[in-house]
Tab-separated table of C-alpha atoms and ligand atoms in Angstrom:
chain	number	residue	atom	x	y	z
A	29	MET	CA	25.680	1.283	-3.753
A	30	LYS	CA	22.135	2.179	-2.646
A	31	LYS	CA	21.806	1.777	1.148
A	32	ILE	CA	18.350	0.728	2.055
A	33	VAL	CA	16.206	0.199	5.179
A	34	ILE	CA	12.933	-1.737	4.992
A	35	LEU	CA	9.969	-0.922	7.230
A	36	GLY	CA	7.772	-4.028	7.338
A	37	ALA	CA	10.326	-6.540	6.136
A	38	SER	CA	8.405	-9.671	7.184
A	39	GLY	CA	5.387	-8.823	5.025
A	40	SER	CA	4.524	-9.632	1.404
A	41	ILE	CA	6.268	-6.544	-0.065
A	42	GLY	CA	9.074	-6.673	2.563
A	43	VAL	CA	10.119	-10.186	1.737
A	44	GLN	CA	10.030	-9.556	-2.024
A	45	THR	CA	12.117	-6.431	-1.486
A	46	LEU	CA	14.738	-8.568	0.314
A	47	ASP	CA	14.708	-10.913	-2.689
A	48	VAL	CA	15.279	-7.999	-5.153
A	49	ILE	CA	18.132	-6.740	-3.001
A	50	ALA	CA	19.701	-10.260	-2.859
A	51	GLN	CA	19.542	-10.428	-6.701
A	52	HIS	CA	21.527	-7.137	-6.939
A	53	SER	CA	23.974	-7.322	-4.099
A	54	ASP	CA	26.513	-5.363	-6.181
A	55	LYS	CA	24.126	-2.333	-6.305
A	56	LEU	CA	21.829	-2.654	-3.311
A	57	VAL	CA	22.421	-3.294	0.327
A	58	CYS	CA	19.967	-3.546	3.237
A	59	LEU	CA	21.192	-1.832	6.445
A	60	GLY	CA	18.194	-2.263	8.663
A	61	ILE	CA	14.743	-3.884	8.898
A	62	SER	CA	11.654	-3.698	10.990
A	63	VAL	CA	9.069	-6.398	11.591
A	64	GLY	CA	5.835	-6.226	13.595
A	65	GLN	CA	5.064	-9.407	15.473
A	66	ASN	CA	6.265	-12.157	13.189
A	67	ILE	CA	9.181	-13.065	15.465
A	68	ASP	CA	9.429	-16.601	14.103
A	69	TRP	CA	10.205	-15.255	10.657
A	70	LEU	CA	12.777	-12.844	12.169
A	71	LYS	CA	14.536	-15.509	14.199
A	72	LYS	CA	15.052	-17.623	11.064
A	73	HIS	CA	16.072	-14.616	8.991
A	74	LEU	CA	18.733	-13.435	11.533
A	75	ILE	CA	20.511	-16.768	11.435
A	76	HIS	CA	21.860	-15.737	8.019
A	77	HIS	CA	21.657	-11.931	8.109
A	78	SER	CA	22.836	-9.115	10.323
A	79	TYR	CA	21.982	-5.438	10.186
A	80	LYS	CA	22.938	-2.093	11.763
A	81	LEU	CA	19.485	-2.006	13.340
A	82	VAL	CA	16.540	-4.369	13.674
A	83	VAL	CA	13.236	-3.090	15.052
A	84	VAL	CA	10.266	-5.059	16.354
A	85	LYS	CA	6.924	-3.903	17.699
A	86	ASN	CA	6.998	-5.150	21.264
A	87	GLN	CA	9.530	-4.637	24.045
A	88	LYS	CA	9.355	-8.262	25.233
A	89	ASP	CA	10.275	-9.495	21.761
A	90	ARG	CA	13.213	-7.071	21.692
A	91	ASP	CA	14.411	-8.389	25.037
A	92	GLU	CA	14.177	-12.019	23.968
A	93	LEU	CA	15.889	-11.365	20.617
A	94	SER	CA	18.720	-9.421	22.287
A	95	GLN	CA	19.486	-12.565	24.403
A	96	LEU	CA	19.356	-14.827	21.321
A	97	PHE	CA	21.459	-12.516	19.044
A	98	PRO	CA	23.722	-10.584	21.434
A	99	LEU	CA	25.792	-9.003	18.629
A	100	GLN	CA	22.772	-7.594	16.769
A	101	GLU	CA	21.365	-4.167	17.770
A	102	PHE	CA	17.593	-4.114	18.366
A	103	ASP	CA	14.991	-1.506	19.128
A	104	TYR	CA	11.187	-1.571	19.471
A	105	GLY	CA	7.928	0.308	19.119
A	106	ASP	CA	7.120	3.513	17.330
A	107	ASN	CA	10.367	5.204	18.457
A	108	GLY	CA	12.324	2.280	17.150
A	109	LEU	CA	10.570	2.560	13.811
A	110	LEU	CA	11.390	6.282	13.572
A	111	LYS	CA	15.025	5.596	14.498
A	112	LEU	CA	15.221	3.123	11.595
A	113	ALA	CA	13.455	5.468	9.222
A	114	ILE	CA	16.144	8.104	9.768
A	115	LEU	CA	19.146	5.798	10.114
A	116	ASP	CA	22.159	7.987	9.255
A	117	GLU	CA	23.927	5.574	6.902
A	118	ALA	CA	20.833	4.781	4.787
A	119	ASP	CA	19.786	6.785	1.712
A	120	THR	CA	16.579	5.014	0.813
A	121	VAL	CA	13.574	3.868	2.896
A	122	VAL	CA	11.308	1.138	1.581
A	123	ASN	CA	7.944	1.676	3.396
A	124	ALA	CA	6.135	-1.632	3.380
A	125	LEU	CA	4.077	-1.092	6.514
A	126	VAL	CA	0.326	-1.484	6.428
A	127	GLY	CA	-2.083	1.327	7.180
A	128	PHE	CA	-1.765	4.700	8.934
A	129	ALA	CA	1.215	3.406	10.872
A	130	GLY	CA	3.321	4.180	7.778
A	131	LEU	CA	2.603	7.936	7.667
A	132	VAL	CA	4.825	9.410	10.376
A	133	PRO	CA	7.913	7.248	9.495
A	134	THR	CA	7.540	8.349	5.811
A	135	LEU	CA	7.437	12.039	6.790
A	136	LYS	CA	10.419	11.783	9.198
A	137	ALA	CA	12.477	9.943	6.573
A	138	ILE	CA	11.750	12.655	3.981
A	139	GLU	CA	12.689	15.365	6.466
A	140	LYS	CA	16.062	13.605	6.879
A	141	GLY	CA	16.602	13.670	3.113
A	142	LYS	CA	15.950	9.948	2.426
A	143	ASP	CA	14.500	8.780	-0.881
A	144	ILE	CA	11.303	6.806	-0.443
A	145	ALA	CA	10.142	3.632	-2.210
A	146	LEU	CA	6.493	3.657	-1.177
A	147	ALA	CA	4.340	0.594	-0.905
A	148	ASN	CA	2.321	2.056	1.967
A	149	LYS	CA	-0.283	3.830	-0.090
A	150	GLU	CA	-2.202	4.883	3.027
A	151	THR	CA	0.549	7.498	3.495
A	152	LEU	CA	-0.618	9.326	0.388
A	153	VAL	CA	-4.302	8.528	0.965
A	154	VAL	CA	-4.445	10.293	4.310
A	155	ALA	CA	-1.911	13.065	3.851
A	156	GLY	CA	-1.100	13.304	0.111
A	157	LYS	CA	-0.656	17.081	0.008
A	158	LEU	CA	1.475	17.249	3.138
A	159	VAL	CA	3.696	14.336	1.988
A	160	MET	CA	4.180	15.676	-1.604
A	161	ASP	CA	4.880	19.227	-0.269
A	162	THR	CA	7.489	17.733	2.082
A	163	VAL	CA	9.012	15.770	-0.784
A	164	LYS	CA	9.398	19.035	-2.760
A	165	GLN	CA	10.759	20.931	0.248
A	166	TYR	CA	13.487	18.363	1.026
A	167	LYS	CA	14.164	17.576	-2.677
A	168	VAL	CA	13.950	13.815	-2.281
A	169	ASN	CA	12.605	11.154	-4.668
A	170	LEU	CA	9.430	9.331	-3.785
A	171	ARG	CA	8.786	6.397	-6.065
A	172	PRO	CA	5.721	4.164	-6.001
A	173	ILE	CA	5.934	0.411	-5.478
A	174	ASP	CA	2.245	-0.074	-6.187
A	175	SER	CA	2.145	-1.878	-9.561
A	176	GLU	CA	-0.373	0.468	-11.181
A	177	HIS	CA	1.599	3.583	-10.262
A	178	SER	CA	4.855	2.001	-11.308
A	179	ALA	CA	3.214	1.202	-14.630
A	180	ILE	CA	2.126	4.836	-14.995
A	181	LEU	CA	5.627	6.058	-14.060
A	182	GLN	CA	7.098	3.716	-16.643
A	183	ALA	CA	4.597	4.808	-19.304
A	184	LEU	CA	5.468	8.476	-18.591
A	185	GLN	CA	9.190	7.950	-19.378
A	186	GLY	CA	10.304	10.222	-22.259
A	187	ASN	CA	6.990	11.996	-22.273
A	188	SER	CA	5.536	15.064	-20.591
A	189	LEU	CA	2.846	15.011	-17.975
A	190	ASP	CA	1.519	18.195	-19.545
A	191	GLU	CA	0.525	16.226	-22.653
A	192	VAL	CA	-1.405	13.488	-20.766
A	193	SER	CA	-5.144	13.411	-21.559
A	194	ARG	CA	-5.958	10.650	-19.020
A	195	ILE	CA	-4.551	7.748	-17.080
A	196	ILE	CA	-6.320	4.502	-17.002
A	197	VAL	CA	-5.781	2.430	-13.818
A	198	THR	CA	-6.614	-1.242	-14.196
A	199	ALA	CA	-8.428	-3.250	-11.508
A	200	SER	CA	-8.714	-6.988	-11.209
A	201	GLY	CA	-12.111	-6.605	-9.444
A	202	GLY	CA	-10.928	-8.620	-6.389
A	203	SER	CA	-12.007	-11.900	-4.928
A	204	PHE	CA	-15.766	-11.438	-5.418
A	205	ARG	CA	-15.885	-9.929	-8.919
A	206	ASP	CA	-18.050	-12.773	-10.257
A	207	LYS	CA	-20.595	-12.709	-7.417
A	208	THR	CA	-23.894	-10.833	-7.027
A	209	ARG	CA	-24.548	-8.262	-4.251
A	210	GLU	CA	-26.931	-10.825	-2.750
A	211	GLU	CA	-24.143	-13.461	-2.605
A	212	LEU	CA	-21.835	-10.940	-0.862
A	213	LYS	CA	-24.022	-11.006	2.240
A	214	ASN	CA	-22.601	-14.275	3.459
A	215	VAL	CA	-19.068	-14.528	2.043
A	216	SER	CA	-16.396	-15.822	4.436
A	217	VAL	CA	-12.995	-14.469	5.373
A	218	LYS	CA	-11.352	-17.414	3.663
A	219	ASP	CA	-13.160	-16.606	0.374
A	220	ALA	CA	-12.267	-12.936	0.665
A	221	LEU	CA	-8.571	-13.774	1.056
A	222	ARG	CA	-8.501	-15.778	-2.160
A	223	HIS	CA	-7.402	-13.123	-4.650
A	224	PRO	CA	-7.617	-14.299	-8.259
A	225	ASN	CA	-4.255	-12.905	-9.442
A	226	TRP	CA	-2.051	-11.641	-6.617
A	227	SER	CA	-0.678	-13.073	-3.407
A	228	MET	CA	-0.584	-10.187	-0.939
A	229	GLY	CA	-1.003	-9.252	2.715
A	230	GLN	CA	-4.429	-9.725	4.269
A	231	LYS	CA	-5.512	-6.120	4.544
A	232	ILE	CA	-4.878	-5.181	0.917
A	233	THR	CA	-6.563	-8.423	-0.255
A	234	ILE	CA	-9.743	-7.374	1.575
A	235	ASP	CA	-9.332	-3.821	0.298
A	236	SER	CA	-9.207	-5.308	-3.239
A	237	ALA	CA	-12.436	-7.213	-2.719
A	238	THR	CA	-14.308	-4.063	-1.518
A	239	LEU	CA	-12.486	-1.946	-4.167
A	240	VAL	CA	-11.373	0.414	-1.354
A	241	ASN	CA	-7.899	-0.422	-2.705
A	242	LYS	CA	-8.751	0.935	-6.159
A	243	ALA	CA	-10.199	4.121	-4.725
A	244	PHE	CA	-7.032	4.530	-2.657
A	245	GLU	CA	-4.984	3.984	-5.844
A	246	VAL	CA	-6.887	6.733	-7.684
A	247	ILE	CA	-6.092	9.082	-4.763
A	248	GLU	CA	-2.454	7.897	-4.733
A	249	ALA	CA	-2.233	8.602	-8.505
A	250	HIS	CA	-3.771	12.086	-7.991
A	251	TRP	CA	-1.066	13.047	-5.536
A	252	LEU	CA	1.871	11.266	-7.082
A	253	PHE	CA	1.331	12.612	-10.635
A	254	ASN	CA	-0.461	15.812	-9.698
A	255	LEU	CA	-3.408	15.034	-11.962
A	256	PRO	CA	-7.047	16.108	-11.408
A	257	TYR	CA	-9.447	13.281	-10.515
A	258	GLU	CA	-11.306	13.904	-13.850
A	259	LYS	CA	-8.200	12.591	-15.698
A	260	ILE	CA	-8.003	9.351	-13.727
A	261	GLU	CA	-10.138	6.442	-14.933
A	262	VAL	CA	-10.520	2.900	-13.712
A	263	VAL	CA	-11.283	-0.144	-15.866
A	264	ILE	CA	-11.832	-3.732	-14.752
A	265	HIS	CA	-9.198	-5.924	-16.358
A	266	LYS	CA	-9.460	-9.376	-14.851
A	267	GLU	CA	-6.124	-10.813	-15.945
A	268	SER	CA	-3.895	-8.215	-14.199
A	269	ILE	CA	-1.482	-8.239	-17.181
A	270	ILE	CA	-1.765	-4.586	-18.144
A	271	HIS	CA	-0.778	-2.834	-14.918
A	272	SER	CA	-2.065	0.621	-16.029
A	273	MET	CA	-1.962	2.982	-19.030
A	274	VAL	CA	-1.357	6.602	-19.927
A	275	GLU	CA	-3.180	8.232	-22.845
A	276	TYR	CA	-1.609	11.314	-24.472
A	277	PHE	CA	-3.211	14.201	-26.354
A	278	ASP	CA	-2.651	12.523	-29.741
A	279	GLY	CA	-4.688	9.493	-28.656
A	280	SER	CA	-1.623	7.226	-28.195
A	281	ILE	CA	-1.816	5.000	-25.163
A	282	MET	CA	1.324	3.713	-23.441
A	283	ALA	CA	0.776	0.569	-21.294
A	284	GLN	CA	3.098	-1.482	-19.091
A	285	LEU	CA	2.490	-5.218	-19.205
A	286	GLY	CA	3.980	-8.194	-17.388
A	287	SER	CA	3.129	-11.264	-15.288
A	288	PRO	CA	1.760	-10.245	-11.911
A	289	ASP	CA	4.933	-10.070	-9.859
A	290	MET	CA	5.483	-7.253	-7.343
A	291	ARG	CA	9.243	-7.611	-7.561
A	292	VAL	CA	9.174	-5.821	-10.929
A	293	PRO	CA	7.720	-2.530	-9.457
A	294	ILE	CA	9.842	-2.982	-6.311
A	295	GLN	CA	12.991	-3.127	-8.467
A	296	TYR	CA	11.861	-0.203	-10.636
A	297	ALA	CA	11.307	1.891	-7.508
A	298	LEU	CA	14.847	1.116	-6.314
A	299	CYS	CA	16.760	1.007	-9.588
A	300	GLY	CA	14.636	2.649	-12.266
A	301	PRO	CA	14.781	3.883	-14.902
A	302	SER	CA	17.609	1.335	-15.348
A	303	ARG	CA	16.360	-2.125	-16.496
A	304	LEU	CA	18.288	-4.662	-14.463
A	305	PRO	CA	17.826	-8.417	-14.862
A	306	LEU	CA	15.212	-10.053	-12.605
A	307	SER	CA	14.251	-13.666	-12.308
A	308	GLY	CA	10.564	-14.474	-12.682
A	309	GLN	CA	7.822	-15.580	-15.063
A	310	ARG	CA	7.648	-13.990	-18.519
A	311	LEU	CA	4.505	-13.362	-20.471
A	312	ASN	CA	3.877	-15.896	-23.209
A	313	PHE	CA	1.627	-14.448	-25.885
A	314	ASN	CA	1.126	-17.867	-27.401
A	315	ILE	CA	-0.683	-18.986	-24.297
A	316	LEU	CA	-2.223	-15.656	-23.313
A	317	SER	CA	-5.156	-15.742	-25.750
A	318	GLN	CA	-7.135	-12.693	-24.588
A	319	LEU	CA	-7.193	-9.609	-22.355
A	320	ASN	CA	-10.602	-8.608	-21.013
A	321	PHE	CA	-11.930	-5.172	-20.051
A	322	LYS	CA	-15.198	-3.982	-18.634
A	323	PRO	CA	-16.463	-0.810	-16.955
A	324	LEU	CA	-16.449	-0.506	-13.237
A	325	ASP	CA	-19.934	-1.125	-11.836
A	326	GLU	CA	-20.269	1.419	-9.008
A	327	SER	CA	-23.483	-0.169	-7.674
A	328	PHE	CA	-21.576	-3.426	-7.085
A	329	TYR	CA	-18.648	-1.577	-5.500
A	330	PRO	CA	-20.294	1.341	-3.556
A	331	CYS	CA	-17.101	2.067	-1.594
A	332	PHE	CA	-15.409	3.285	-4.741
A	333	PRO	CA	-17.683	6.281	-5.529
A	334	MET	CA	-18.121	7.077	-1.787
A	335	ILE	CA	-14.350	7.269	-1.210
A	336	ILE	CA	-13.604	9.293	-4.378
A	337	LYS	CA	-16.269	11.815	-3.430
A	338	ALA	CA	-14.725	12.066	0.117
A	339	ALA	CA	-11.281	12.552	-1.325
A	340	GLN	CA	-12.508	15.397	-3.565
A	341	LYS	CA	-13.970	17.071	-0.469
A	342	GLY	CA	-10.540	16.949	1.209
A	343	GLY	CA	-10.016	18.129	4.787
A	344	ASN	CA	-10.273	15.307	7.362
A	345	GLN	CA	-12.349	13.034	5.070
A	346	MET	CA	-9.605	10.592	4.058
A	347	VAL	CA	-8.329	10.207	7.627
A	348	ILE	CA	-11.892	9.155	8.542
A	349	VAL	CA	-12.262	6.783	5.602
A	350	ASN	CA	-8.922	5.144	6.172
A	351	ALA	CA	-9.330	4.708	9.939
A	352	ALA	CA	-12.884	3.369	9.582
A	353	ASN	CA	-11.711	0.948	6.875
A	354	GLU	CA	-8.677	-0.273	8.845
A	355	ALA	CA	-10.857	-0.976	11.899
A	356	ALA	CA	-13.625	-2.564	9.822
A	357	VAL	CA	-11.147	-4.855	7.942
A	358	GLN	CA	-9.668	-5.939	11.247
A	359	LEU	CA	-13.146	-6.764	12.582
A	360	PHE	CA	-14.046	-8.675	9.419
A	361	LEU	CA	-10.750	-10.665	9.552
A	362	ASN	CA	-11.548	-11.521	13.190
A	363	GLU	CA	-15.023	-12.580	12.135
A	364	LYS	CA	-16.741	-9.942	14.198
A	365	ILE	CA	-18.608	-8.396	11.321
A	366	ARG	CA	-19.830	-9.474	7.834
A	367	PHE	CA	-18.176	-8.414	4.638
A	368	LEU	CA	-20.839	-5.857	3.689
A	369	GLN	CA	-20.546	-4.195	7.076
A	370	ILE	CA	-17.160	-2.863	6.011
A	371	GLU	CA	-18.854	-0.343	3.612
A	372	GLU	CA	-21.513	0.424	6.211
A	373	ILE	CA	-18.927	1.326	8.837
A	374	ILE	CA	-17.046	3.658	6.427
A	375	LYS	CA	-20.314	5.339	5.476
A	376	GLU	CA	-21.414	5.760	9.106
A	377	CYS	CA	-18.135	7.315	10.123
A	378	LEU	CA	-18.180	9.736	7.178
A	379	GLU	CA	-21.713	10.788	8.029
A	380	SER	CA	-21.278	11.106	11.805
A	381	ILE	CA	-17.873	12.834	12.092
A	382	PRO	CA	-18.005	16.574	11.266
A	383	TYR	CA	-15.960	17.851	8.315
A	384	LYS	CA	-12.845	19.797	9.277
A	385	GLU	CA	-10.679	21.785	6.951
A	386	ILE	CA	-7.015	22.007	7.992
A	387	MET	CA	-5.364	19.121	9.867
A	388	SER	CA	-1.932	19.049	11.441
A	389	ILE	CA	-0.170	15.724	11.616
A	390	GLU	CA	-0.931	15.570	15.371
A	391	GLU	CA	-4.622	16.057	14.682
A	392	MET	CA	-4.527	13.301	12.055
A	393	VAL	CA	-2.876	10.877	14.469
A	394	GLN	CA	-5.497	11.692	17.197
A	395	LEU	CA	-8.430	11.372	14.836
A	396	ASP	CA	-7.168	8.086	13.394
A	397	HIS	CA	-6.760	6.670	16.888
A	398	ALA	CA	-10.171	7.874	18.154
A	399	ILE	CA	-12.066	6.460	15.143
A	400	LYS	CA	-10.387	3.061	15.337
A	401	GLN	CA	-11.090	2.799	19.079
A	402	SER	CA	-14.669	3.814	18.728
A	403	VAL	CA	-15.325	1.328	15.814
A	404	LEU	CA	-13.463	-1.507	17.469
A	405	ASN	CA	-15.230	-0.928	20.807
A	406	ARG	CA	-18.648	-0.901	19.192
A	407	TYR	CA	-18.222	-4.387	17.771
A	408	LYS	CA	-16.009	-5.830	20.551
A	409	GLU	CA	-18.740	-8.099	21.977
A	410	THR	CA	-20.098	-9.304	18.609
A	411	VAL	CA	-19.578	-12.942	17.887
B	518	NDP	P1	1.744	-7.457	5.016
B	518	NDP	O1	0.630	-7.504	6.003
B	518	NDP	O2	2.097	-8.693	4.304
B	518	NDP	O3	3.047	-6.884	5.756
B	518	NDP	C1	3.022	-5.732	6.528
B	518	NDP	C2	4.382	-5.533	7.222
B	518	NDP	O4	4.292	-4.427	8.132
B	518	NDP	C3	4.760	-6.742	8.083
B	518	NDP	O5	6.186	-6.758	8.149
B	518	NDP	C4	4.155	-6.401	9.449
B	518	NDP	O6	4.817	-7.032	10.513
B	518	NDP	C5	4.448	-4.902	9.457
B	518	NDP	N1	3.508	-4.149	10.272
B	518	NDP	C6	2.136	-4.058	10.153
B	518	NDP	N2	1.609	-3.203	11.012
B	518	NDP	C7	2.623	-2.743	11.777
B	518	NDP	C8	2.727	-1.795	12.866
B	518	NDP	N3	1.644	-1.243	13.402
B	518	NDP	N4	3.933	-1.569	13.373
B	518	NDP	C9	5.021	-2.129	12.899
B	518	NDP	N5	5.060	-2.985	11.874
B	518	NDP	C10	3.858	-3.256	11.288
B	518	NDP	O7	1.316	-6.232	4.003
B	518	NDP	P2	1.730	-6.092	2.470
B	518	NDP	O8	3.218	-6.321	2.265
B	518	NDP	O9	0.747	-6.777	1.612
B	518	NDP	O10	1.398	-4.530	2.253
B	518	NDP	C11	2.248	-3.482	2.676
B	518	NDP	C12	1.822	-2.206	2.070
B	518	NDP	O11	2.011	-2.294	0.679
B	518	NDP	C13	0.337	-1.876	2.255
B	518	NDP	O12	0.113	-0.496	2.403
B	518	NDP	C14	-0.317	-2.373	0.957
B	518	NDP	O13	-1.470	-1.676	0.649
B	518	NDP	C15	0.809	-2.062	-0.044
B	518	NDP	N6	0.831	-2.825	-1.255
B	518	NDP	C16	1.004	-4.226	-1.176
B	518	NDP	C17	1.001	-5.003	-2.315
B	518	NDP	C18	1.270	-6.500	-2.222
B	518	NDP	O14	1.391	-7.160	-3.242
B	518	NDP	N7	1.346	-7.093	-1.044
B	518	NDP	C19	0.804	-4.431	-3.643
B	518	NDP	C20	0.677	-2.992	-3.650
B	518	NDP	C21	0.736	-2.272	-2.467
B	518	NDP	P3	4.442	-8.493	11.071
B	518	NDP	O15	3.823	-9.254	9.987
B	518	NDP	O16	5.802	-9.040	11.466
B	518	NDP	O17	3.569	-8.289	12.263
B	519	MG	MG1	-2.001	-1.896	-6.760
């Protein structure tokens, strides 16, 4: 029996993880969950479920919930999250938090010997080397939930990484892939949140529209599979049917295909390489008449080359990019800035904050906080 805790259970990945666990209750059990502020979801969920520990973001929510569910143990805040990440009885942590907030819980869980099923790609984006070194040191498994990386992991089965000539990460192109740069000037939040293929949380949906998400996925692949950036390519594939591919020295390409359904990579991260049954839509090749591919147009998606360049520079660059992006996406979702200002804010932060080589985790946390505060304050009064 795999004993799991889920960080971010009320989100898109969290809820689908609970569904996968429910479909395999003979093999998987969930011992604890965290949510942020979606207390309505939690109240309904706890009518039918109980856990060793439930963590929420705010103390006042913890107090109210403790009254409502007196037999359930609750905790709150960052300390509560860390307590859940290192829960004694659990062996696996599903990290489905959004953003930098996922980093420290991932590291603490690894240091306690927990296996990690990682949706929170920002963990690897900001501190890939530190996280992968810690994984090696504590001899745990860290498996990706991101569909592209799950596809790569699956396409690597039975083969050697040493014989890989390149990996090809597919990208849908996001909500605005059929627009011109001119049209992007005035797109709305509602338009941006309408992803053509996937139903996901708000932040990653915006990141898909700017292609920040795809740059982050290249960085994630670099750290997960220990491959140089030169061997990682991106191709626009609008159907999101091929989730990514691996090409070997002999020219053979292994691809993983399937209907867009995050429960497949979630289950693979928890149970792979076993292939357990899973309900869901199957591909029908009689209906699926074509698969399209086109090169990535970097002039349409300037965030992509800017972020890959920053990642290759290393040091504090990805903490800067990630913090600037998180703050900018929040401002865009709150209608304080326009869509194209997201890329401007990332660029400004990269240009104005000095490069620094080595960063401890404490320095990363401080820098992340300072950048977010400064960006948010700058646009606070904008309407
Ligand atoms: P959602 O926004 O849907 O869910 C995020 C979860 O984390 C919610 O439970 C939320 O709580 C909680 N949360 C957010 N911020 C905090 C915080 N500061 N402290 C405590 N809890 C917090 O996101 P997704 O599920 O879409 O994405 C999760 C991660 O997975 C991201 O890193 C994303 O890039 C990655 N990912 C997602 C995919 C998808 O299909 N959704 C696909 C591939 C990767 P609440 O809502 O209760 O406030
Ligand atoms: Mg992905």
